[in-house]
Amino acid sequence: MGHLDHATFGWLTPALSYAMAVIGAALALRCTVRALGASGRSRRNWLITAASALGTGIWTMHFVAMLGFGVTGTEIHYNVPLTVLSLIVAMLVVGVGVFAVGYGRDRGRALLLGGLTTGLGVASMHYLGMAALRLNGAVSYDPLVVGLSVAIAVVAATAALWAALNIQSPVAVAVASLVMGAAVSSMHYTGMAAVSVQVSPSARDLPGATAMQFVFPLAVGLGSYLFLTAAFVALSPTARERAAYASAERSAEAAVP
């Protein structure tokens, strides 16, 4: 049985992965709030941005945390197509949940559907990412702990979407994002607690890419996307601000003789 280390770089990877989850959650919440105050193409675009931000944040959280994952007695590589597929699944399934909330007429039903779909998307991303592992040995899971991690993902996703529907102020969104980041991180490390590895030493070269060859550059790129999106959202006027600008312009025009 190989010894599993979830923090080979100390607290760096857990702290950084939590920060990525918080940023993704904050962006998704703000974009969903913007979407609910918009209509037509604008609503659709905000929801797409929300889904991509949340999916990217969750994926980046997982793989930044995995940079600190090690197993004694074997190297770890990643299957590139499966790793990319986990990112696509995260964005698509999270997108289904976000759109269910954004366009659902019955908010209660939309929240349940969106939370379940998004939570299962988060869990699917996690276990697809784990399926991409390549090491000298066999990976097994504790089914009860796996079930607990999936339940945490569904509850966390439902809570996040509820916050998007009911929370408007930036301070409340920030607090909700911190909680969501903690919930996503908890889901990840609960899922990792289900893992055990039976190492089988081998001289053969492992297939796939190392974390530093593939996962790290991709995580840096997606992290940059999150920061750029955050800047875009911060600089974009809200519906209330646009209405205030329009009202001010009408008042100015009316004042001109």
PDB file of N, CA, C and O in Angstrom, residues 73-127:
ATOM      1  N   GLY A  73       6.672   5.526  -3.779  1.00  0.00           N
ATOM      2  CA  GLY A  73       6.962   4.330  -4.557  1.00  0.00           C
ATOM      3  C   GLY A  73       6.605   4.422  -6.016  1.00  0.00           C
ATOM      4  O   GLY A  73       6.859   3.470  -6.771  1.00  0.00           O
ATOM      5  N   THR A  74       6.018   5.531  -6.447  1.00  0.00           N
ATOM      6  CA  THR A  74       5.659   5.661  -7.861  1.00  0.00           C
ATOM      7  C   THR A  74       5.555   7.123  -8.262  1.00  0.00           C
ATOM      8  O   THR A  74       5.208   7.988  -7.445  1.00  0.00           O
ATOM      9  N   GLU A  75       5.875   7.377  -9.522  1.00  0.00           N
ATOM     10  CA  GLU A  75       5.606   8.689 -10.092  1.00  0.00           C
ATOM     11  C   GLU A  75       4.127   8.757 -10.479  1.00  0.00           C
ATOM     12  O   GLU A  75       3.434   7.740 -10.539  1.00  0.00           O
ATOM     13  N   ILE A  76       3.659   9.973 -10.766  1.00  0.00           N
ATOM     14  CA  ILE A  76       2.280  10.170 -11.209  1.00  0.00           C
ATOM     15  C   ILE A  76       2.284  10.936 -12.521  1.00  0.00           C
ATOM     16  O   ILE A  76       2.897  12.000 -12.620  1.00  0.00           O
ATOM     17  N   HIS A  77       1.624  10.374 -13.505  1.00  0.00           N
ATOM     18  CA  HIS A  77       1.413  11.056 -14.777  1.00  0.00           C
ATOM     19  C   HIS A  77      -0.082  11.214 -14.993  1.00  0.00           C
ATOM     20  O   HIS A  77      -0.897  10.653 -14.269  1.00  0.00           O
ATOM     21  N   TYR A  78      -0.441  11.988 -16.037  1.00  0.00           N
ATOM     22  CA  TYR A  78      -1.849  12.248 -16.338  1.00  0.00           C
ATOM     23  C   TYR A  78      -2.128  11.960 -17.805  1.00  0.00           C
ATOM     24  O   TYR A  78      -1.361  12.382 -18.684  1.00  0.00           O
ATOM     25  N   ASN A  79      -3.219  11.246 -18.058  1.00  0.00           N
ATOM     26  CA  ASN A  79      -3.693  11.038 -19.414  1.00  0.00           C
ATOM     27  C   ASN A  79      -4.252  12.365 -19.933  1.00  0.00           C
ATOM     28  O   ASN A  79      -5.206  12.902 -19.366  1.00  0.00           O
ATOM     29  N   VAL A  80      -3.665  12.897 -20.994  1.00  0.00           N
ATOM     30  CA  VAL A  80      -4.026  14.240 -21.470  1.00  0.00           C
ATOM     31  C   VAL A  80      -5.472  14.324 -21.959  1.00  0.00           C
ATOM     32  O   VAL A  80      -6.214  15.222 -21.547  1.00  0.00           O
ATOM     33  N   PRO A  81      -5.935  13.412 -22.823  1.00  0.00           N
ATOM     34  CA  PRO A  81      -7.327  13.530 -23.298  1.00  0.00           C
ATOM     35  C   PRO A  81      -8.347  13.456 -22.155  1.00  0.00           C
ATOM     36  O   PRO A  81      -9.330  14.222 -22.162  1.00  0.00           O
ATOM     37  N   LEU A  82      -8.146  12.555 -21.202  1.00  0.00           N
ATOM     38  CA  LEU A  82      -9.092  12.451 -20.086  1.00  0.00           C
ATOM     39  C   LEU A  82      -9.072  13.704 -19.224  1.00  0.00           C
ATOM     40  O   LEU A  82     -10.111  14.144 -18.724  1.00  0.00           O
ATOM     41  N   THR A  83      -7.891  14.287 -19.044  1.00  0.00           N
ATOM     42  CA  THR A  83      -7.786  15.508 -18.241  1.00  0.00           C
ATOM     43  C   THR A  83      -8.535  16.661 -18.909  1.00  0.00           C
ATOM     44  O   THR A  83      -9.270  17.413 -18.254  1.00  0.00           O
ATOM     45  N   VAL A  84      -8.372  16.783 -20.227  1.00  0.00           N
ATOM     46  CA  VAL A  84      -9.096  17.826 -20.963  1.00  0.00           C
ATOM     47  C   VAL A  84     -10.596  17.538 -20.938  1.00  0.00           C
ATOM     48  O   VAL A  84     -11.417  18.458 -20.786  1.00  0.00           O
ATOM     49  N   LEU A  85     -10.974  16.256 -21.056  1.00  0.00           N
ATOM     50  CA  LEU A  85     -12.386  15.894 -21.013  1.00  0.00           C
ATOM     51  C   LEU A  85     -13.009  16.287 -19.675  1.00  0.00           C
ATOM     52  O   LEU A  85     -14.158  16.748 -19.632  1.00  0.00           O
ATOM     53  N   SER A  86     -12.257  16.141 -18.590  1.00  0.00           N
ATOM     54  CA  SER A  86     -12.788  16.519 -17.272  1.00  0.00           C
ATOM     55  C   SER A  86     -13.103  18.007 -17.213  1.00  0.00           C
ATOM     56  O   SER A  86     -14.090  18.425 -16.593  1.00  0.00           O
ATOM     57  N   LEU A  87     -12.294  18.833 -17.886  1.00  0.00           N
ATOM     58  CA  LEU A  87     -12.556  20.272 -17.944  1.00  0.00           C
ATOM     59  C   LEU A  87     -13.813  20.559 -18.767  1.00  0.00           C
ATOM     60  O   LEU A  87     -14.672  21.355 -18.355  1.00  0.00           O
ATOM     61  N   ILE A  88     -13.950  19.884 -19.914  1.00  0.00           N
ATOM     62  CA  ILE A  88     -15.118  20.095 -20.766  1.00  0.00           C
ATOM     63  C   ILE A  88     -16.393  19.669 -20.042  1.00  0.00           C
ATOM     64  O   ILE A  88     -17.410  20.371 -20.074  1.00  0.00           O
ATOM     65  N   VAL A  89     -16.337  18.521 -19.364  1.00  0.00           N
ATOM     66  CA  VAL A  89     -17.499  18.043 -18.605  1.00  0.00           C
ATOM     67  C   VAL A  89     -17.878  19.042 -17.524  1.00  0.00           C
ATOM     68  O   VAL A  89     -19.063  19.342 -17.319  1.00  0.00           O
ATOM     69  N   ALA A  90     -16.881  19.562 -16.815  1.00  0.00           N
ATOM     70  CA  ALA A  90     -17.159  20.538 -15.760  1.00  0.00           C
ATOM     71  C   ALA A  90     -17.926  21.727 -16.315  1.00  0.00           C
ATOM     72  O   ALA A  90     -18.947  22.147 -15.754  1.00  0.00           O
ATOM     73  N   MET A  91     -17.468  22.274 -17.425  1.00  0.00           N
ATOM     74  CA  MET A  91     -18.112  23.463 -17.989  1.00  0.00           C
ATOM     75  C   MET A  91     -19.509  23.150 -18.526  1.00  0.00           C
ATOM     76  O   MET A  91     -20.466  23.902 -18.292  1.00  0.00           O
ATOM     77  N   LEU A  92     -19.649  22.020 -19.245  1.00  0.00           N
ATOM     78  CA  LEU A  92     -20.934  21.705 -19.863  1.00  0.00           C
ATOM     79  C   LEU A  92     -22.003  21.380 -18.823  1.00  0.00           C
ATOM     80  O   LEU A  92     -23.124  21.908 -18.880  1.00  0.00           O
ATOM     81  N   VAL A  93     -21.665  20.517 -17.866  1.00  0.00           N
ATOM     82  CA  VAL A  93     -22.683  20.091 -16.894  1.00  0.00           C
ATOM     83  C   VAL A  93     -23.013  21.231 -15.933  1.00  0.00           C
ATOM     84  O   VAL A  93     -24.184  21.446 -15.594  1.00  0.00           O
ATOM     85  N   VAL A  94     -22.000  21.979 -15.514  1.00  0.00           N
ATOM     86  CA  VAL A  94     -22.262  23.158 -14.692  1.00  0.00           C
ATOM     87  C   VAL A  94     -23.114  24.148 -15.478  1.00  0.00           C
ATOM     88  O   VAL A  94     -24.018  24.789 -14.926  1.00  0.00           O
ATOM     89  N   GLY A  95     -22.850  24.262 -16.785  1.00  0.00           N
ATOM     90  CA  GLY A  95     -23.645  25.154 -17.624  1.00  0.00           C
ATOM     91  C   GLY A  95     -25.113  24.778 -17.654  1.00  0.00           C
ATOM     92  O   GLY A  95     -25.983  25.649 -17.611  1.00  0.00           O
ATOM     93  N   VAL A  96     -25.401  23.472 -17.692  1.00  0.00           N
ATOM     94  CA  VAL A  96     -26.799  23.022 -17.662  1.00  0.00           C
ATOM     95  C   VAL A  96     -27.481  23.481 -16.381  1.00  0.00           C
ATOM     96  O   VAL A  96     -28.609  23.990 -16.385  1.00  0.00           O
ATOM     97  N   GLY A  97     -26.779  23.334 -15.249  1.00  0.00           N
ATOM     98  CA  GLY A  97     -27.348  23.766 -13.971  1.00  0.00           C
ATOM     99  C   GLY A  97     -27.563  25.264 -13.903  1.00  0.00           C
ATOM    100  O   GLY A  97     -28.613  25.732 -13.442  1.00  0.00           O
ATOM    101  N   VAL A  98     -26.596  26.030 -14.381  1.00  0.00           N
ATOM    102  CA  VAL A  98     -26.705  27.494 -14.346  1.00  0.00           C
ATOM    103  C   VAL A  98     -27.841  27.973 -15.251  1.00  0.00           C
ATOM    104  O   VAL A  98     -28.626  28.859 -14.868  1.00  0.00           O
ATOM    105  N   PHE A  99     -27.973  27.382 -16.429  1.00  0.00           N
ATOM    106  CA  PHE A  99     -29.046  27.787 -17.343  1.00  0.00           C
ATOM    107  C   PHE A  99     -30.413  27.376 -16.801  1.00  0.00           C
ATOM    108  O   PHE A  99     -31.410  28.068 -17.041  1.00  0.00           O
ATOM    109  N   ALA A 100     -30.469  26.250 -16.077  1.00  0.00           N
ATOM    110  CA  ALA A 100     -31.740  25.834 -15.464  1.00  0.00           C
ATOM    111  C   ALA A 100     -32.217  26.892 -14.483  1.00  0.00           C
ATOM    112  O   ALA A 100     -33.414  27.218 -14.415  1.00  0.00           O
ATOM    113  N   VAL A 101     -31.289  27.445 -13.727  1.00  0.00           N
ATOM    114  CA  VAL A 101     -31.640  28.506 -12.771  1.00  0.00           C
ATOM    115  C   VAL A 101     -31.923  29.811 -13.503  1.00  0.00           C
ATOM    116  O   VAL A 101     -32.863  30.541 -13.173  1.00  0.00           O
ATOM    117  N   GLY A 102     -31.124  30.119 -14.518  1.00  0.00           N
ATOM    118  CA  GLY A 102     -31.273  31.389 -15.225  1.00  0.00           C
ATOM    119  C   GLY A 102     -32.560  31.514 -16.009  1.00  0.00           C
ATOM    120  O   GLY A 102     -33.089  32.622 -16.163  1.00  0.00           O
ATOM    121  N   TYR A 103     -33.102  30.384 -16.498  1.00  0.00           N
ATOM    122  CA  TYR A 103     -34.302  30.435 -17.329  1.00  0.00           C
ATOM    123  C   TYR A 103     -35.502  29.725 -16.711  1.00  0.00           C
ATOM    124  O   TYR A 103     -36.589  29.745 -17.298  1.00  0.00           O
ATOM    125  N   GLY A 104     -35.317  29.088 -15.561  1.00  0.00           N
ATOM    126  CA  GLY A 104     -36.422  28.356 -14.943  1.00  0.00           C
ATOM    127  C   GLY A 104     -37.504  29.299 -14.422  1.00  0.00           C
ATOM    128  O   GLY A 104     -37.212  30.294 -13.753  1.00  0.00           O
ATOM    129  N   ARG A 105     -38.778  28.999 -14.745  1.00  0.00           N
ATOM    130  CA  ARG A 105     -39.890  29.831 -14.262  1.00  0.00           C
ATOM    131  C   ARG A 105     -40.249  29.502 -12.824  1.00  0.00           C
ATOM    132  O   ARG A 105     -40.588  30.379 -12.037  1.00  0.00           O
ATOM    133  N   ASP A 106     -40.198  28.210 -12.485  1.00  0.00           N
ATOM    134  CA  ASP A 106     -40.433  27.787 -11.105  1.00  0.00           C
ATOM    135  C   ASP A 106     -39.082  27.733 -10.406  1.00  0.00           C
ATOM    136  O   ASP A 106     -38.294  26.806 -10.614  1.00  0.00           O
ATOM    137  N   ARG A 107     -38.813  28.739  -9.580  1.00  0.00           N
ATOM    138  CA  ARG A 107     -37.471  28.857  -9.012  1.00  0.00           C
ATOM    139  C   ARG A 107     -37.109  27.682  -8.107  1.00  0.00           C
ATOM    140  O   ARG A 107     -35.963  27.242  -8.071  1.00  0.00           O
ATOM    141  N   GLY A 108     -38.099  27.161  -7.364  1.00  0.00           N
ATOM    142  CA  GLY A 108     -37.815  26.034  -6.487  1.00  0.00           C
ATOM    143  C   GLY A 108     -37.391  24.808  -7.274  1.00  0.00           C
ATOM    144  O   GLY A 108     -36.382  24.170  -6.965  1.00  0.00           O
ATOM    145  N   ARG A 109     -38.149  24.481  -8.316  1.00  0.00           N
ATOM    146  CA  ARG A 109     -37.822  23.323  -9.133  1.00  0.00           C
ATOM    147  C   ARG A 109     -36.506  23.541  -9.886  1.00  0.00           C
ATOM    148  O   ARG A 109     -35.689  22.621 -10.012  1.00  0.00           O
ATOM    149  N   ALA A 110     -36.323  24.767 -10.394  1.00  0.00           N
ATOM    150  CA  ALA A 110     -35.083  25.072 -11.114  1.00  0.00           C
ATOM    151  C   ALA A 110     -33.873  24.944 -10.196  1.00  0.00           C
ATOM    152  O   ALA A 110     -32.812  24.463 -10.614  1.00  0.00           O
ATOM    153  N   LEU A 111     -34.034  25.360  -8.939  1.00  0.00           N
ATOM    154  CA  LEU A 111     -32.934  25.283  -7.983  1.00  0.00           C
ATOM    155  C   LEU A 111     -32.566  23.832  -7.703  1.00  0.00           C
ATOM    156  O   LEU A 111     -31.377  23.472  -7.671  1.00  0.00           O
ATOM    157  N   LEU A 112     -33.567  22.980  -7.511  1.00  0.00           N
ATOM    158  CA  LEU A 112     -33.294  21.565  -7.246  1.00  0.00           C
ATOM    159  C   LEU A 112     -32.633  20.903  -8.454  1.00  0.00           C
ATOM    160  O   LEU A 112     -31.648  20.167  -8.309  1.00  0.00           O
ATOM    161  N   LEU A 113     -33.175  21.169  -9.644  1.00  0.00           N
ATOM    162  CA  LEU A 113     -32.597  20.593 -10.855  1.00  0.00           C
ATOM    163  C   LEU A 113     -31.187  21.115 -11.097  1.00  0.00           C
ATOM    164  O   LEU A 113     -30.259  20.351 -11.387  1.00  0.00           O
ATOM    165  N   GLY A 114     -31.033  22.433 -10.954  1.00  0.00           N
ATOM    166  CA  GLY A 114     -29.721  23.029 -11.183  1.00  0.00           C
ATOM    167  C   GLY A 114     -28.695  22.561 -10.175  1.00  0.00           C
ATOM    168  O   GLY A 114     -27.542  22.274 -10.527  1.00  0.00           O
ATOM    169  N   GLY A 115     -29.090  22.475  -8.892  1.00  0.00           N
ATOM    170  CA  GLY A 115     -28.160  22.030  -7.857  1.00  0.00           C
ATOM    171  C   GLY A 115     -27.737  20.589  -8.056  1.00  0.00           C
ATOM    172  O   GLY A 115     -26.546  20.245  -7.916  1.00  0.00           O
ATOM    173  N   LEU A 116     -28.709  19.729  -8.399  1.00  0.00           N
ATOM    174  CA  LEU A 116     -28.381  18.316  -8.630  1.00  0.00           C
ATOM    175  C   LEU A 116     -27.462  18.168  -9.841  1.00  0.00           C
ATOM    176  O   LEU A 116     -26.441  17.458  -9.774  1.00  0.00           O
ATOM    177  N   THR A 117     -27.810  18.844 -10.932  1.00  0.00           N
ATOM    178  CA  THR A 117     -27.005  18.734 -12.150  1.00  0.00           C
ATOM    179  C   THR A 117     -25.600  19.284 -11.943  1.00  0.00           C
ATOM    180  O   THR A 117     -24.603  18.649 -12.320  1.00  0.00           O
ATOM    181  N   THR A 118     -25.508  20.463 -11.333  1.00  0.00           N
ATOM    182  CA  THR A 118     -24.199  21.070 -11.114  1.00  0.00           C
ATOM    183  C   THR A 118     -23.356  20.241 -10.161  1.00  0.00           C
ATOM    184  O   THR A 118     -22.155  20.051 -10.376  1.00  0.00           O
ATOM    185  N   GLY A 119     -23.975  19.745  -9.084  1.00  0.00           N
ATOM    186  CA  GLY A 119     -23.240  18.915  -8.127  1.00  0.00           C
ATOM    187  C   GLY A 119     -22.713  17.645  -8.761  1.00  0.00           C
ATOM    188  O   GLY A 119     -21.547  17.256  -8.534  1.00  0.00           O
ATOM    189  N   LEU A 120     -23.546  16.993  -9.578  1.00  0.00           N
ATOM    190  CA  LEU A 120     -23.085  15.783 -10.271  1.00  0.00           C
ATOM    191  C   LEU A 120     -21.991  16.131 -11.282  1.00  0.00           C
ATOM    192  O   LEU A 120     -21.072  15.328 -11.515  1.00  0.00           O
ATOM    193  N   GLY A 121     -22.077  17.332 -11.869  1.00  0.00           N
ATOM    194  CA  GLY A 121     -21.020  17.773 -12.780  1.00  0.00           C
ATOM    195  C   GLY A 121     -19.694  17.953 -12.059  1.00  0.00           C
ATOM    196  O   GLY A 121     -18.635  17.557 -12.560  1.00  0.00           O
ATOM    197  N   VAL A 122     -19.741  18.544 -10.871  1.00  0.00           N
ATOM    198  CA  VAL A 122     -18.529  18.723 -10.058  1.00  0.00           C
ATOM    199  C   VAL A 122     -17.933  17.359  -9.710  1.00  0.00           C
ATOM    200  O   VAL A 122     -16.715  17.138  -9.844  1.00  0.00           O
ATOM    201  N   ALA A 123     -18.782  16.442  -9.265  1.00  0.00           N
ATOM    202  CA  ALA A 123     -18.297  15.108  -8.900  1.00  0.00           C
ATOM    203  C   ALA A 123     -17.743  14.376 -10.123  1.00  0.00           C
ATOM    204  O   ALA A 123     -16.703  13.699 -10.034  1.00  0.00           O
ATOM    205  N   SER A 124     -18.428  14.503 -11.273  1.00  0.00           N
ATOM    206  CA  SER A 124     -17.958  13.853 -12.498  1.00  0.00           C
ATOM    207  C   SER A 124     -16.590  14.383 -12.900  1.00  0.00           C
ATOM    208  O   SER A 124     -15.694  13.621 -13.300  1.00  0.00           O
ATOM    209  N   MET A 125     -16.416  15.697 -12.810  1.00  0.00           N
ATOM    210  CA  MET A 125     -15.123  16.290 -13.126  1.00  0.00           C
ATOM    211  C   MET A 125     -14.037  15.716 -12.223  1.00  0.00           C
ATOM    212  O   MET A 125     -12.952  15.332 -12.677  1.00  0.00           O
ATOM    213  N   HIS A 126     -14.338  15.626 -10.921  1.00  0.00           N
ATOM    214  CA  HIS A 126     -13.343  15.134  -9.960  1.00  0.00           C
ATOM    215  C   HIS A 126     -12.916  13.711 -10.297  1.00  0.00           C
ATOM    216  O   HIS A 126     -11.717  13.412 -10.389  1.00  0.00           O
ATOM    217  N   TYR A 127     -13.880  12.823 -10.510  1.00  0.00           N
ATOM    218  CA  TYR A 127     -13.536  11.417 -10.707  1.00  0.00           C
ATOM    219  C   TYR A 127     -13.026  11.136 -12.116  1.00  0.00           C
ATOM    220  O   TYR A 127     -12.268  10.179 -12.319  1.00  0.00           O
TER     221      TYR A 127
END
